[in-house]
Amino acid sequence: MKIPVRTRGFALSRSRWSAYLAAAAASAIHTAAPAEAEIHYSGIVESKFDSGKGPITRSFPLSGGVSILGFHFGSQDHVYGDASFGIKGAAVSNQLVGNGNIFPLPRGTVVSQRRFFSPADNLALLQSYLGSGDFHAHGIYYIGFRFNKGAGEQVGWARIRWGDIPRCNFILIDYAWGDVGDKIETGQKSSDGNDRVSDQVDSQGSLGLLALGAVGVAAWRAQRQQEKMPGDF
């Protein structure tokens, strides 16, 4: 004679399963990794601000209605130039690295660790024909900036190729910025930090190439020829 298998406490099992599911859901909420912050890269922009084109004002989007603002005023005869840079649209602050004028930064600088200032009218002078400003020699420079839409501070960088004086021409090459709380270095394009821009040979890297001997000298000469090629501006 077979003894039937009896199930005990089926209703209790359901309640237990409900409790288990509730506990699992709560555990998942508390143990889930927070959403990773992200560094946003513009890609190559190559926007040219040329005094031969007359007054130029352009904006380039960041996030939440905030923008980079590039400004250039120059005459058609190429004897006058005035270049500025700024951040606009943030609810709390639109600030740049520097003190009165923008300080150009070397590649690999932690932007958030530098001093910031709020330029008048959200525009800070790069250079003018009178020689004021921090951008003098032809080459590649980084500008640090930060903004706050109300949720926290965000920091970023912009890379420019500076032309000459007195025309004060420049090209906005590209830029990047992080989410709230991100630490970002000039030239950093991604959160893992492995994808960085290459400046090839800028005005601050020439001596390093010269130290490499003949190969370095050849690379330096090639870069100087590229920098002097007509059509840059």
CSV table of N, CA, C and O in Angstrom, one decimal, residues 132-205:
chain,number,residue,atom,x,y,z
A,132,SER,N,48.0,91.8,-24.3
A,132,SER,CA,47.5,91.2,-23.0
A,132,SER,C,46.9,89.8,-23.3
A,132,SER,O,46.5,89.5,-24.4
A,133,GLY,N,46.9,89.1,-22.2
A,133,GLY,CA,46.4,87.7,-22.3
A,133,GLY,C,47.6,86.7,-22.1
A,133,GLY,O,48.7,87.1,-22.0
A,134,ASP,N,47.2,85.4,-22.1
A,134,ASP,CA,48.2,84.4,-21.8
A,134,ASP,C,48.7,83.6,-23.0
A,134,ASP,O,49.5,82.7,-22.8
A,135,PHE,N,48.1,83.8,-24.1
A,135,PHE,CA,48.4,83.0,-25.3
A,135,PHE,C,49.3,83.9,-26.3
A,135,PHE,O,48.8,84.8,-26.9
A,136,HIS,N,50.6,83.6,-26.3
A,136,HIS,CA,51.5,84.3,-27.1
A,136,HIS,C,52.1,83.5,-28.3
A,136,HIS,O,51.9,83.8,-29.4
A,137,ALA,N,52.8,82.4,-27.9
A,137,ALA,CA,53.5,81.7,-28.9
A,137,ALA,C,52.6,80.7,-29.7
A,137,ALA,O,51.6,80.2,-29.1
A,138,HIS,N,52.9,80.5,-30.9
A,138,HIS,CA,52.1,79.6,-31.8
A,138,HIS,C,52.3,78.2,-31.2
A,138,HIS,O,53.3,77.7,-30.8
A,139,GLY,N,51.1,77.5,-31.1
A,139,GLY,CA,51.2,76.1,-30.5
A,139,GLY,C,49.8,75.7,-30.0
A,139,GLY,O,48.8,76.3,-30.3
A,140,ILE,N,49.8,74.5,-29.3
A,140,ILE,CA,48.6,73.9,-28.8
A,140,ILE,C,48.5,74.1,-27.3
A,140,ILE,O,49.5,74.0,-26.6
A,141,TYR,N,47.3,74.5,-26.9
A,141,TYR,CA,47.1,74.9,-25.5
A,141,TYR,C,45.8,74.2,-25.0
A,141,TYR,O,44.9,74.0,-25.8
A,142,TYR,N,45.7,74.0,-23.7
A,142,TYR,CA,44.5,73.5,-23.1
A,142,TYR,C,43.9,74.6,-22.2
A,142,TYR,O,44.6,75.3,-21.5
A,143,ILE,N,42.6,74.7,-22.2
A,143,ILE,CA,41.9,75.6,-21.3
A,143,ILE,C,41.0,74.8,-20.4
A,143,ILE,O,40.2,73.9,-20.8
A,144,GLY,N,41.1,75.1,-19.1
A,144,GLY,CA,40.2,74.3,-18.1
A,144,GLY,C,39.0,75.1,-17.8
A,144,GLY,O,39.0,76.4,-17.7
A,145,PHE,N,37.9,74.5,-17.5
A,145,PHE,CA,36.6,75.1,-17.2
A,145,PHE,C,35.8,74.3,-16.3
A,145,PHE,O,36.0,73.1,-16.1
A,146,ARG,N,34.9,74.9,-15.6
A,146,ARG,CA,33.9,74.2,-14.8
A,146,ARG,C,32.5,74.9,-14.8
A,146,ARG,O,32.5,76.1,-15.1
A,147,PHE,N,31.5,74.1,-14.6
A,147,PHE,CA,30.1,74.7,-14.6
A,147,PHE,C,29.3,73.9,-13.6
A,147,PHE,O,29.6,72.7,-13.3
A,148,ASN,N,28.2,74.4,-13.2
A,148,ASN,CA,27.3,73.8,-12.2
A,148,ASN,C,25.9,74.1,-12.6
A,148,ASN,O,25.4,75.2,-12.6
A,149,LYS,N,25.1,73.1,-13.0
A,149,LYS,CA,23.7,73.2,-13.5
A,149,LYS,C,22.8,73.2,-12.3
A,149,LYS,O,21.6,73.3,-12.5
A,150,GLY,N,23.3,73.1,-11.1
A,150,GLY,CA,22.5,73.0,-9.9
A,150,GLY,C,22.6,71.7,-9.2
A,150,GLY,O,22.1,71.5,-8.0
A,151,ALA,N,23.1,70.7,-9.9
A,151,ALA,CA,23.2,69.3,-9.3
A,151,ALA,C,24.6,69.0,-8.8
A,151,ALA,O,24.8,68.0,-8.1
A,152,GLY,N,25.6,69.9,-9.0
A,152,GLY,CA,27.0,69.7,-8.6
A,152,GLY,C,27.9,70.2,-9.7
A,152,GLY,O,27.6,70.4,-10.8
A,153,GLU,N,29.2,70.3,-9.3
A,153,GLU,CA,30.2,70.8,-10.2
A,153,GLU,C,30.6,69.8,-11.2
A,153,GLU,O,30.8,68.6,-11.0
A,154,GLN,N,30.8,70.3,-12.5
A,154,GLN,CA,31.3,69.5,-13.6
A,154,GLN,C,32.5,70.2,-14.2
A,154,GLN,O,32.5,71.5,-14.3
A,155,VAL,N,33.5,69.5,-14.5
A,155,VAL,CA,34.8,70.1,-14.9
A,155,VAL,C,35.2,69.5,-16.3
A,155,VAL,O,34.8,68.4,-16.7
A,156,GLY,N,35.9,70.4,-17.1
A,156,GLY,CA,36.3,69.9,-18.4
A,156,GLY,C,37.5,70.7,-19.0
A,156,GLY,O,38.0,71.5,-18.3
A,157,TRP,N,37.8,70.4,-20.2
A,157,TRP,CA,38.9,71.1,-20.9
A,157,TRP,C,38.6,71.3,-22.3
A,157,TRP,O,37.7,70.6,-22.9
A,158,ALA,N,39.2,72.3,-22.9
A,158,ALA,CA,39.1,72.5,-24.4
A,158,ALA,C,40.5,72.7,-24.9
A,158,ALA,O,41.4,73.2,-24.2
A,159,ARG,N,40.8,72.1,-26.1
A,159,ARG,CA,42.1,72.2,-26.7
A,159,ARG,C,42.1,73.2,-27.9
A,159,ARG,O,41.2,73.0,-28.8
A,160,ILE,N,43.0,74.1,-27.9
A,160,ILE,CA,43.0,75.1,-29.0
A,160,ILE,C,44.4,75.1,-29.6
A,160,ILE,O,45.4,74.8,-29.0
A,161,ARG,N,44.4,75.4,-30.9
A,161,ARG,CA,45.7,75.6,-31.6
A,161,ARG,C,45.8,77.1,-31.9
A,161,ARG,O,44.9,77.7,-32.6
A,162,TRP,N,46.7,77.7,-31.2
A,162,TRP,CA,46.9,79.2,-31.3
A,162,TRP,C,47.7,79.6,-32.5
A,162,TRP,O,48.7,79.0,-32.9
A,163,GLY,N,47.2,80.7,-33.2
A,163,GLY,CA,47.9,81.1,-34.4
A,163,GLY,C,49.0,82.1,-34.2
A,163,GLY,O,50.1,81.8,-33.8
A,164,ASP,N,48.7,83.4,-34.3
A,164,ASP,CA,49.7,84.4,-34.2
A,164,ASP,C,49.2,85.7,-33.7
A,164,ASP,O,48.0,85.8,-33.4
A,165,ILE,N,50.1,86.6,-33.4
A,165,ILE,CA,49.8,87.9,-33.0
A,165,ILE,C,50.3,88.9,-34.1
A,165,ILE,O,51.4,88.7,-34.6
A,166,PRO,N,49.6,90.0,-34.4
A,166,PRO,CA,48.4,90.5,-33.7
A,166,PRO,C,47.1,89.9,-34.1
A,166,PRO,O,46.1,90.3,-33.6
A,167,ARG,N,47.1,89.0,-35.1
A,167,ARG,CA,45.8,88.6,-35.6
A,167,ARG,C,45.0,87.8,-34.5
A,167,ARG,O,43.8,87.8,-34.5
A,168,CYS,N,45.7,87.1,-33.6
A,168,CYS,CA,45.0,86.3,-32.6
A,168,CYS,C,44.1,85.3,-33.1
A,168,CYS,O,43.0,85.1,-32.5
A,169,ASN,N,44.5,84.6,-34.1
A,169,ASN,CA,43.7,83.5,-34.7
A,169,ASN,C,43.8,82.3,-33.8
A,169,ASN,O,44.9,82.0,-33.2
A,170,PHE,N,42.8,81.5,-33.8
A,170,PHE,CA,42.9,80.2,-33.1
A,170,PHE,C,41.9,79.2,-33.6
A,170,PHE,O,40.9,79.6,-34.3
A,171,ILE,N,42.1,77.9,-33.4
A,171,ILE,CA,41.2,76.8,-33.8
A,171,ILE,C,40.8,76.1,-32.6
A,171,ILE,O,41.7,75.6,-31.8
A,172,LEU,N,39.5,75.9,-32.3
A,172,LEU,CA,39.1,75.0,-31.3
A,172,LEU,C,39.1,73.6,-31.8
A,172,LEU,O,38.3,73.3,-32.7
A,173,ILE,N,40.1,72.8,-31.3
A,173,ILE,CA,40.3,71.5,-31.9
A,173,ILE,C,39.2,70.5,-31.4
A,173,ILE,O,38.5,69.8,-32.1
A,174,ASP,N,39.1,70.4,-30.0
A,174,ASP,CA,38.1,69.5,-29.4
A,174,ASP,C,38.0,69.9,-27.9
A,174,ASP,O,38.7,70.8,-27.4
A,175,TYR,N,37.1,69.2,-27.2
A,175,TYR,CA,36.9,69.4,-25.8
A,175,TYR,C,36.2,68.2,-25.2
A,175,TYR,O,35.7,67.3,-25.8
A,176,ALA,N,36.3,68.2,-23.8
A,176,ALA,CA,35.6,67.1,-23.1
A,176,ALA,C,35.2,67.6,-21.7
A,176,ALA,O,35.8,68.6,-21.2
A,177,TRP,N,34.3,66.9,-21.1
A,177,TRP,CA,33.8,67.3,-19.7
A,177,TRP,C,33.3,66.0,-19.0
A,177,TRP,O,32.9,65.1,-19.7
A,178,GLY,N,33.3,66.1,-17.7
A,178,GLY,CA,32.9,65.0,-16.9
A,178,GLY,C,31.5,65.2,-16.3
A,178,GLY,O,31.0,66.3,-16.3
A,179,ASP,N,30.9,64.1,-15.7
A,179,ASP,CA,29.7,64.3,-15.0
A,179,ASP,C,30.1,64.8,-13.6
A,179,ASP,O,31.2,65.0,-13.2
A,180,VAL,N,29.0,65.0,-12.8
A,180,VAL,CA,29.2,65.6,-11.4
A,180,VAL,C,30.2,64.7,-10.6
A,180,VAL,O,30.0,63.4,-10.6
A,181,GLY,N,31.2,65.2,-10.1
A,181,GLY,CA,32.1,64.5,-9.2
A,181,GLY,C,33.3,63.8,-10.0
A,181,GLY,O,34.2,63.3,-9.4
A,182,ASP,N,33.3,63.9,-11.3
A,182,ASP,CA,34.4,63.3,-12.1
A,182,ASP,C,35.6,64.1,-11.9
A,182,ASP,O,35.6,65.3,-11.9
A,183,LYS,N,36.8,63.4,-11.9
A,183,LYS,CA,38.1,64.0,-12.0
A,183,LYS,C,38.6,63.8,-13.4
A,183,LYS,O,38.6,62.7,-13.9
A,184,ILE,N,38.9,64.9,-14.1
A,184,ILE,CA,39.3,64.8,-15.5
A,184,ILE,C,40.6,65.5,-15.7
A,184,ILE,O,40.8,66.6,-15.1
A,185,GLU,N,41.5,65.0,-16.5
A,185,GLU,CA,42.7,65.6,-16.9
A,185,GLU,C,42.6,66.2,-18.3
A,185,GLU,O,41.9,65.7,-19.1
A,186,THR,N,43.4,67.2,-18.5
A,186,THR,CA,43.4,67.8,-19.9
A,186,THR,C,43.9,66.7,-20.8
A,186,THR,O,44.9,66.1,-20.6
A,187,GLY,N,43.2,66.5,-21.9
A,187,GLY,CA,43.5,65.5,-22.9
A,187,GLY,C,42.8,64.2,-22.7
A,187,GLY,O,42.8,63.3,-23.5
A,188,GLN,N,42.1,64.0,-21.6
A,188,GLN,CA,41.4,62.8,-21.3
A,188,GLN,C,40.1,62.7,-22.0
A,188,GLN,O,39.2,63.6,-21.8
A,189,LYS,N,39.8,61.6,-22.7
A,189,LYS,CA,38.6,61.5,-23.5
A,189,LYS,C,37.6,60.5,-23.0
A,189,LYS,O,36.5,60.5,-23.4
A,190,SER,N,38.0,59.6,-22.1
A,190,SER,CA,37.2,58.6,-21.6
A,190,SER,C,37.4,58.4,-20.1
A,190,SER,O,38.4,58.8,-19.5
A,191,SER,N,36.4,57.7,-19.4
A,191,SER,CA,36.5,57.6,-18.0
A,191,SER,C,37.6,56.7,-17.5
A,191,SER,O,38.2,56.8,-16.4
A,192,ASP,N,38.0,55.7,-18.4
A,192,ASP,CA,39.1,54.8,-18.0
A,192,ASP,C,40.5,55.5,-18.1
A,192,ASP,O,41.5,54.9,-17.6
A,193,GLY,N,40.5,56.6,-18.8
A,193,GLY,CA,41.8,57.3,-18.9
A,193,GLY,C,42.8,56.8,-19.9
A,193,GLY,O,43.9,57.3,-20.1
A,194,ASN,N,42.4,55.7,-20.6
A,194,ASN,CA,43.3,55.1,-21.6
A,194,ASN,C,43.3,55.7,-23.0
A,194,ASN,O,44.1,55.5,-23.8
A,195,ASP,N,42.2,56.5,-23.2
A,195,ASP,CA,42.0,57.1,-24.5
A,195,ASP,C,42.3,58.6,-24.4
A,195,ASP,O,41.4,59.4,-24.0
A,196,ARG,N,43.5,59.0,-24.8
A,196,ARG,CA,43.8,60.4,-24.6
A,196,ARG,C,44.2,61.0,-26.0
A,196,ARG,O,44.6,60.3,-26.9
A,197,VAL,N,44.1,62.3,-26.1
A,197,VAL,CA,44.4,63.0,-27.3
A,197,VAL,C,45.9,63.0,-27.5
A,197,VAL,O,46.7,62.9,-26.5
A,198,SER,N,46.4,63.1,-28.7
A,198,SER,CA,47.8,63.2,-29.0
A,198,SER,C,48.1,64.6,-29.5
A,198,SER,O,47.5,65.0,-30.5
A,199,ASP,N,49.0,65.3,-28.9
A,199,ASP,CA,49.3,66.6,-29.4
A,199,ASP,C,50.5,66.6,-30.4
A,199,ASP,O,50.9,67.6,-30.9
A,200,GLN,N,51.0,65.4,-30.7
A,200,GLN,CA,52.2,65.3,-31.5
A,200,GLN,C,53.3,66.1,-30.8
A,200,GLN,O,53.7,65.9,-29.7
A,201,VAL,N,53.8,67.1,-31.5
A,201,VAL,CA,54.8,68.0,-30.9
A,201,VAL,C,54.3,69.4,-30.8
A,201,VAL,O,54.0,70.1,-31.7
A,202,ASP,N,54.0,69.8,-29.5
A,202,ASP,CA,53.6,71.1,-29.3
A,202,ASP,C,54.7,72.0,-28.9
A,202,ASP,O,55.9,71.6,-28.8
A,203,SER,N,54.4,73.2,-28.6
A,203,SER,CA,55.5,74.2,-28.3
A,203,SER,C,56.2,73.8,-27.0
A,203,SER,O,57.4,74.3,-26.8
A,204,GLN,N,55.6,73.0,-26.1
A,204,GLN,CA,56.3,72.6,-24.9
A,204,GLN,C,57.0,71.3,-25.0
A,204,GLN,O,57.7,70.9,-24.1
A,205,GLY,N,56.8,70.6,-26.1
A,205,GLY,CA,57.4,69.3,-26.3
A,205,GLY,C,58.6,69.3,-27.2
A,205,GLY,O,59.3,68.2,-27.3
